[in-house]
């Protein structure tokens, strides 16, 4: 049996929409290599995002492997304040724990682990993390995006 050691990396990139960004896709130059497994993704909004009218514009985060695979498109004004200042989790398939923690059992933990694994992304090519703006231009906002992966 041969053992090959993998390396874990947490990469960070800042997306700065100060002064505005038009509808479109913005590559961040944070490239995750082919064959890597993205195990987690989160972002820290340091300046709350705004869009042209009532914050109805959407923002998505993607590797480009599948649309919105890190964070599906969601309106800046959506319940949950996903683009307001603070820390936010990305992977759309990541499991959520309900508000009643007393219901967690060994079986639930197993399901949680399976759901978490299903949310991981194995890259099929070098992938440039991209911010996708739709619906309305973004008029401002800044976030640091963190991607954790092994390769």
PDB file of C-alpha atoms in Angstrom:
ATOM      1  CA  UNK A   1       0.000   0.000   0.000  1.00  0.00           C
ATOM      2  CA  UNK A   2       1.314   3.426  -0.862  1.00  0.00           C
ATOM      3  CA  UNK A   3       0.373   6.551   1.009  1.00  0.00           C
ATOM      4  CA  UNK A   4       0.279   9.941  -0.661  1.00  0.00           C
ATOM      5  CA  UNK A   5       0.006  12.924   1.622  1.00  0.00           C
ATOM      6  CA  UNK A   6      -2.482  15.602   0.670  1.00  0.00           C
ATOM      7  CA  UNK A   7      -2.140  19.230   1.646  1.00  0.00           C
ATOM      8  CA  UNK A   8      -4.924  21.341   3.065  1.00  0.00           C
ATOM      9  CA  UNK A   9      -5.102  24.977   2.087  1.00  0.00           C
ATOM     10  CA  UNK A  10      -7.304  27.880   3.064  1.00  0.00           C
ATOM     11  CA  UNK A  11      -7.198  30.576   0.420  1.00  0.00           C
ATOM     12  CA  UNK A  12      -8.573  34.099   0.816  1.00  0.00           C
ATOM     13  CA  UNK A  13      -9.539  36.709  -1.740  1.00  0.00           C
ATOM     14  CA  UNK A  14     -11.268  40.082  -1.368  1.00  0.00           C
ATOM     15  CA  UNK A  15     -14.137  41.113  -3.641  1.00  0.00           C
ATOM     16  CA  UNK A  16     -14.481  44.886  -3.513  1.00  0.00           C
ATOM     17  CA  UNK A  17     -17.531  46.496  -5.127  1.00  0.00           C
ATOM     18  CA  UNK A  18     -16.803  49.962  -3.718  1.00  0.00           C
ATOM     19  CA  UNK A  19     -17.902  52.419  -6.386  1.00  0.00           C
ATOM     20  CA  UNK A  20     -20.134  49.796  -8.001  1.00  0.00           C
ATOM     21  CA  UNK A  21     -20.016  46.723 -10.207  1.00  0.00           C
ATOM     22  CA  UNK A  22     -22.232  46.129 -13.231  1.00  0.00           C
ATOM     23  CA  UNK A  23     -24.241  42.981 -13.858  1.00  0.00           C
ATOM     24  CA  UNK A  24     -21.767  40.286 -14.876  1.00  0.00           C
ATOM     25  CA  UNK A  25     -19.226  37.709 -13.726  1.00  0.00           C
ATOM     26  CA  UNK A  26     -16.082  38.736 -11.866  1.00  0.00           C
ATOM     27  CA  UNK A  27     -13.209  36.258 -11.599  1.00  0.00           C
ATOM     28  CA  UNK A  28     -11.349  36.741  -8.327  1.00  0.00           C
ATOM     29  CA  UNK A  29      -8.019  35.170  -9.376  1.00  0.00           C
ATOM     30  CA  UNK A  30      -8.350  32.686  -6.503  1.00  0.00           C
ATOM     31  CA  UNK A  31      -7.749  29.497  -8.469  1.00  0.00           C
ATOM     32  CA  UNK A  32      -8.456  26.075  -6.961  1.00  0.00           C
ATOM     33  CA  UNK A  33      -6.418  23.423  -8.834  1.00  0.00           C
ATOM     34  CA  UNK A  34      -7.854  20.523 -10.808  1.00  0.00           C
ATOM     35  CA  UNK A  35      -8.491  17.480  -8.613  1.00  0.00           C
ATOM     36  CA  UNK A  36      -8.763  19.473  -5.391  1.00  0.00           C
ATOM     37  CA  UNK A  37     -11.667  18.823  -3.050  1.00  0.00           C
ATOM     38  CA  UNK A  38     -13.310  21.980  -1.718  1.00  0.00           C
ATOM     39  CA  UNK A  39     -14.388  21.061   1.807  1.00  0.00           C
ATOM     40  CA  UNK A  40     -15.661  24.420   3.005  1.00  0.00           C
ATOM     41  CA  UNK A  41     -16.301  27.983   1.959  1.00  0.00           C
ATOM     42  CA  UNK A  42     -17.361  31.044   3.912  1.00  0.00           C
ATOM     43  CA  UNK A  43     -17.182  34.799   3.535  1.00  0.00           C
ATOM     44  CA  UNK A  44     -16.856  37.847   5.760  1.00  0.00           C
ATOM     45  CA  UNK A  45     -18.797  40.885   4.552  1.00  0.00           C
ATOM     46  CA  UNK A  46     -16.825  43.860   5.850  1.00  0.00           C
ATOM     47  CA  UNK A  47     -19.005  46.445   4.080  1.00  0.00           C
ATOM     48  CA  UNK A  48     -22.708  45.635   3.554  1.00  0.00           C
ATOM     49  CA  UNK A  49     -23.667  45.157  -0.100  1.00  0.00           C
ATOM     50  CA  UNK A  50     -26.259  47.343  -1.817  1.00  0.00           C
ATOM     51  CA  UNK A  51     -27.813  47.220  -5.278  1.00  0.00           C
ATOM     52  CA  UNK A  52     -29.444  49.744  -7.566  1.00  0.00           C
ATOM     53  CA  UNK A  53     -33.037  49.514  -6.296  1.00  0.00           C
ATOM     54  CA  UNK A  54     -34.281  48.080  -2.992  1.00  0.00           C
ATOM     55  CA  UNK A  55     -31.343  45.633  -2.919  1.00  0.00           C
ATOM     56  CA  UNK A  56     -33.222  43.316  -5.291  1.00  0.00           C
ATOM     57  CA  UNK A  57     -30.077  42.430  -7.281  1.00  0.00           C
ATOM     58  CA  UNK A  58     -28.557  38.994  -6.687  1.00  0.00           C
ATOM     59  CA  UNK A  59     -25.059  37.765  -5.941  1.00  0.00           C
ATOM     60  CA  UNK A  60     -23.800  34.206  -6.390  1.00  0.00           C
ATOM     61  CA  UNK A  61     -20.424  32.589  -5.743  1.00  0.00           C
ATOM     62  CA  UNK A  62     -19.213  29.857  -8.054  1.00  0.00           C
ATOM     63  CA  UNK A  63     -16.247  27.735  -9.026  1.00  0.00           C
ATOM     64  CA  UNK A  64     -17.626  27.686 -12.562  1.00  0.00           C
ATOM     65  CA  UNK A  65     -17.982  23.927 -12.393  1.00  0.00           C
ATOM     66  CA  UNK A  66     -21.708  24.329 -11.698  1.00  0.00           C
ATOM     67  CA  UNK A  67     -23.635  27.594 -11.495  1.00  0.00           C
ATOM     68  CA  UNK A  68     -23.805  28.922  -7.940  1.00  0.00           C
ATOM     69  CA  UNK A  69     -22.082  25.822  -6.562  1.00  0.00           C
ATOM     70  CA  UNK A  70     -20.565  27.754  -3.643  1.00  0.00           C
ATOM     71  CA  UNK A  71     -23.493  30.122  -2.992  1.00  0.00           C
ATOM     72  CA  UNK A  72     -26.622  30.079  -5.127  1.00  0.00           C
ATOM     73  CA  UNK A  73     -27.818  33.449  -6.424  1.00  0.00           C
ATOM     74  CA  UNK A  74     -29.733  35.255  -3.713  1.00  0.00           C
ATOM     75  CA  UNK A  75     -31.045  38.804  -3.500  1.00  0.00           C
ATOM     76  CA  UNK A  76     -29.084  41.232  -1.356  1.00  0.00           C
ATOM     77  CA  UNK A  77     -32.388  42.048   0.394  1.00  0.00           C
ATOM     78  CA  UNK A  78     -33.292  38.380   1.079  1.00  0.00           C
ATOM     79  CA  UNK A  79     -34.288  37.272   4.564  1.00  0.00           C
ATOM     80  CA  UNK A  80     -31.159  36.108   6.331  1.00  0.00           C
ATOM     81  CA  UNK A  81     -29.101  39.174   5.418  1.00  0.00           C
ATOM     82  CA  UNK A  82     -26.557  37.070   3.483  1.00  0.00           C
ATOM     83  CA  UNK A  83     -24.824  40.156   2.138  1.00  0.00           C
ATOM     84  CA  UNK A  84     -24.968  42.315   5.284  1.00  0.00           C
ATOM     85  CA  UNK A  85     -21.825  42.786   7.380  1.00  0.00           C
ATOM     86  CA  UNK A  86     -20.712  39.639   9.193  1.00  0.00           C
ATOM     87  CA  UNK A  87     -19.638  36.043   8.640  1.00  0.00           C
ATOM     88  CA  UNK A  88     -21.655  33.802   6.311  1.00  0.00           C
ATOM     89  CA  UNK A  89     -21.339  30.175   5.160  1.00  0.00           C
ATOM     90  CA  UNK A  90     -21.330  29.253   1.486  1.00  0.00           C
ATOM     91  CA  UNK A  91     -21.743  25.693   0.282  1.00  0.00           C
ATOM     92  CA  UNK A  92     -25.423  25.422  -0.706  1.00  0.00           C
ATOM     93  CA  UNK A  93     -25.587  21.685  -0.043  1.00  0.00           C
ATOM     94  CA  UNK A  94     -24.105  21.975   3.425  1.00  0.00           C
ATOM     95  CA  UNK A  95     -26.371  20.578   6.127  1.00  0.00           C
ATOM     96  CA  UNK A  96     -28.190  22.849   8.548  1.00  0.00           C
ATOM     97  CA  UNK A  97     -28.882  21.931  12.129  1.00  0.00           C
ATOM     98  CA  UNK A  98     -32.431  22.684  13.281  1.00  0.00           C
ATOM     99  CA  UNK A  99     -33.193  24.923  16.223  1.00  0.00           C
ATOM    100  CA  UNK A 100     -34.011  21.963  18.482  1.00  0.00           C
ATOM    101  CA  UNK A 101     -30.552  20.574  19.288  1.00  0.00           C
ATOM    102  CA  UNK A 102     -32.085  17.965  21.612  1.00  0.00           C
ATOM    103  CA  UNK A 103     -33.298  16.004  18.567  1.00  0.00           C
ATOM    104  CA  UNK A 104     -29.761  15.232  17.394  1.00  0.00           C
ATOM    105  CA  UNK A 105     -29.033  11.504  17.615  1.00  0.00           C
ATOM    106  CA  UNK A 106     -26.330   9.200  16.342  1.00  0.00           C
ATOM    107  CA  UNK A 107     -28.409   8.613  13.202  1.00  0.00           C
ATOM    108  CA  UNK A 108     -28.766  12.352  12.679  1.00  0.00           C
ATOM    109  CA  UNK A 109     -25.012  12.769  13.022  1.00  0.00           C
ATOM    110  CA  UNK A 110     -24.469  10.146  10.317  1.00  0.00           C
ATOM    111  CA  UNK A 111     -26.914  11.923   8.009  1.00  0.00           C
ATOM    112  CA  UNK A 112     -25.204  15.232   8.802  1.00  0.00           C
ATOM    113  CA  UNK A 113     -21.848  13.755   7.769  1.00  0.00           C
ATOM    114  CA  UNK A 114     -23.292  12.354   4.536  1.00  0.00           C
ATOM    115  CA  UNK A 115     -24.916  15.675   3.675  1.00  0.00           C
ATOM    116  CA  UNK A 116     -21.668  17.531   4.383  1.00  0.00           C
ATOM    117  CA  UNK A 117     -19.710  15.196   2.115  1.00  0.00           C
ATOM    118  CA  UNK A 118     -22.312  15.652  -0.629  1.00  0.00           C
ATOM    119  CA  UNK A 119     -21.752  19.419  -0.482  1.00  0.00           C
ATOM    120  CA  UNK A 120     -18.021  19.105  -1.206  1.00  0.00           C
ATOM    121  CA  UNK A 121     -16.786  19.885  -4.703  1.00  0.00           C
ATOM    122  CA  UNK A 122     -14.095  17.887  -6.512  1.00  0.00           C
ATOM    123  CA  UNK A 123     -12.745  20.152  -9.215  1.00  0.00           C
ATOM    124  CA  UNK A 124     -12.572  18.734 -12.737  1.00  0.00           C
ATOM    125  CA  UNK A 125     -10.313  21.569 -13.961  1.00  0.00           C
ATOM    126  CA  UNK A 126      -8.500  24.549 -12.470  1.00  0.00           C
ATOM    127  CA  UNK A 127     -11.358  26.674 -11.088  1.00  0.00           C
ATOM    128  CA  UNK A 128     -11.296  30.456 -10.660  1.00  0.00           C
ATOM    129  CA  UNK A 129     -13.659  31.504  -7.856  1.00  0.00           C
ATOM    130  CA  UNK A 130     -16.140  33.931  -9.441  1.00  0.00           C
ATOM    131  CA  UNK A 131     -18.688  36.420  -8.102  1.00  0.00           C
ATOM    132  CA  UNK A 132     -21.786  36.653 -10.310  1.00  0.00           C
ATOM    133  CA  UNK A 133     -23.999  39.751 -10.131  1.00  0.00           C
ATOM    134  CA  UNK A 134     -27.461  39.622 -11.728  1.00  0.00           C
ATOM    135  CA  UNK A 135     -30.720  41.541 -11.793  1.00  0.00           C
ATOM    136  CA  UNK A 136     -29.290  44.925 -10.777  1.00  0.00           C
ATOM    137  CA  UNK A 137     -25.895  46.568 -10.595  1.00  0.00           C
ATOM    138  CA  UNK A 138     -24.198  46.382  -7.206  1.00  0.00           C
ATOM    139  CA  UNK A 139     -23.603  49.888  -5.863  1.00  0.00           C
ATOM    140  CA  UNK A 140     -21.250  48.928  -3.042  1.00  0.00           C
ATOM    141  CA  UNK A 141     -19.968  46.249  -0.699  1.00  0.00           C
ATOM    142  CA  UNK A 142     -16.825  44.358   0.253  1.00  0.00           C
ATOM    143  CA  UNK A 143     -16.302  40.736   1.283  1.00  0.00           C
ATOM    144  CA  UNK A 144     -13.381  38.451   2.007  1.00  0.00           C
ATOM    145  CA  UNK A 145     -14.022  34.983   0.568  1.00  0.00           C
ATOM    146  CA  UNK A 146     -12.323  31.958   2.155  1.00  0.00           C
ATOM    147  CA  UNK A 147     -12.097  28.609   0.378  1.00  0.00           C
ATOM    148  CA  UNK A 148     -10.766  25.528   2.155  1.00  0.00           C
ATOM    149  CA  UNK A 149      -9.596  22.626   0.030  1.00  0.00           C
ATOM    150  CA  UNK A 150      -7.290  19.623  -0.058  1.00  0.00           C
ATOM    151  CA  UNK A 151      -5.121  18.542  -2.985  1.00  0.00           C
TER     152      UNK A 151
END
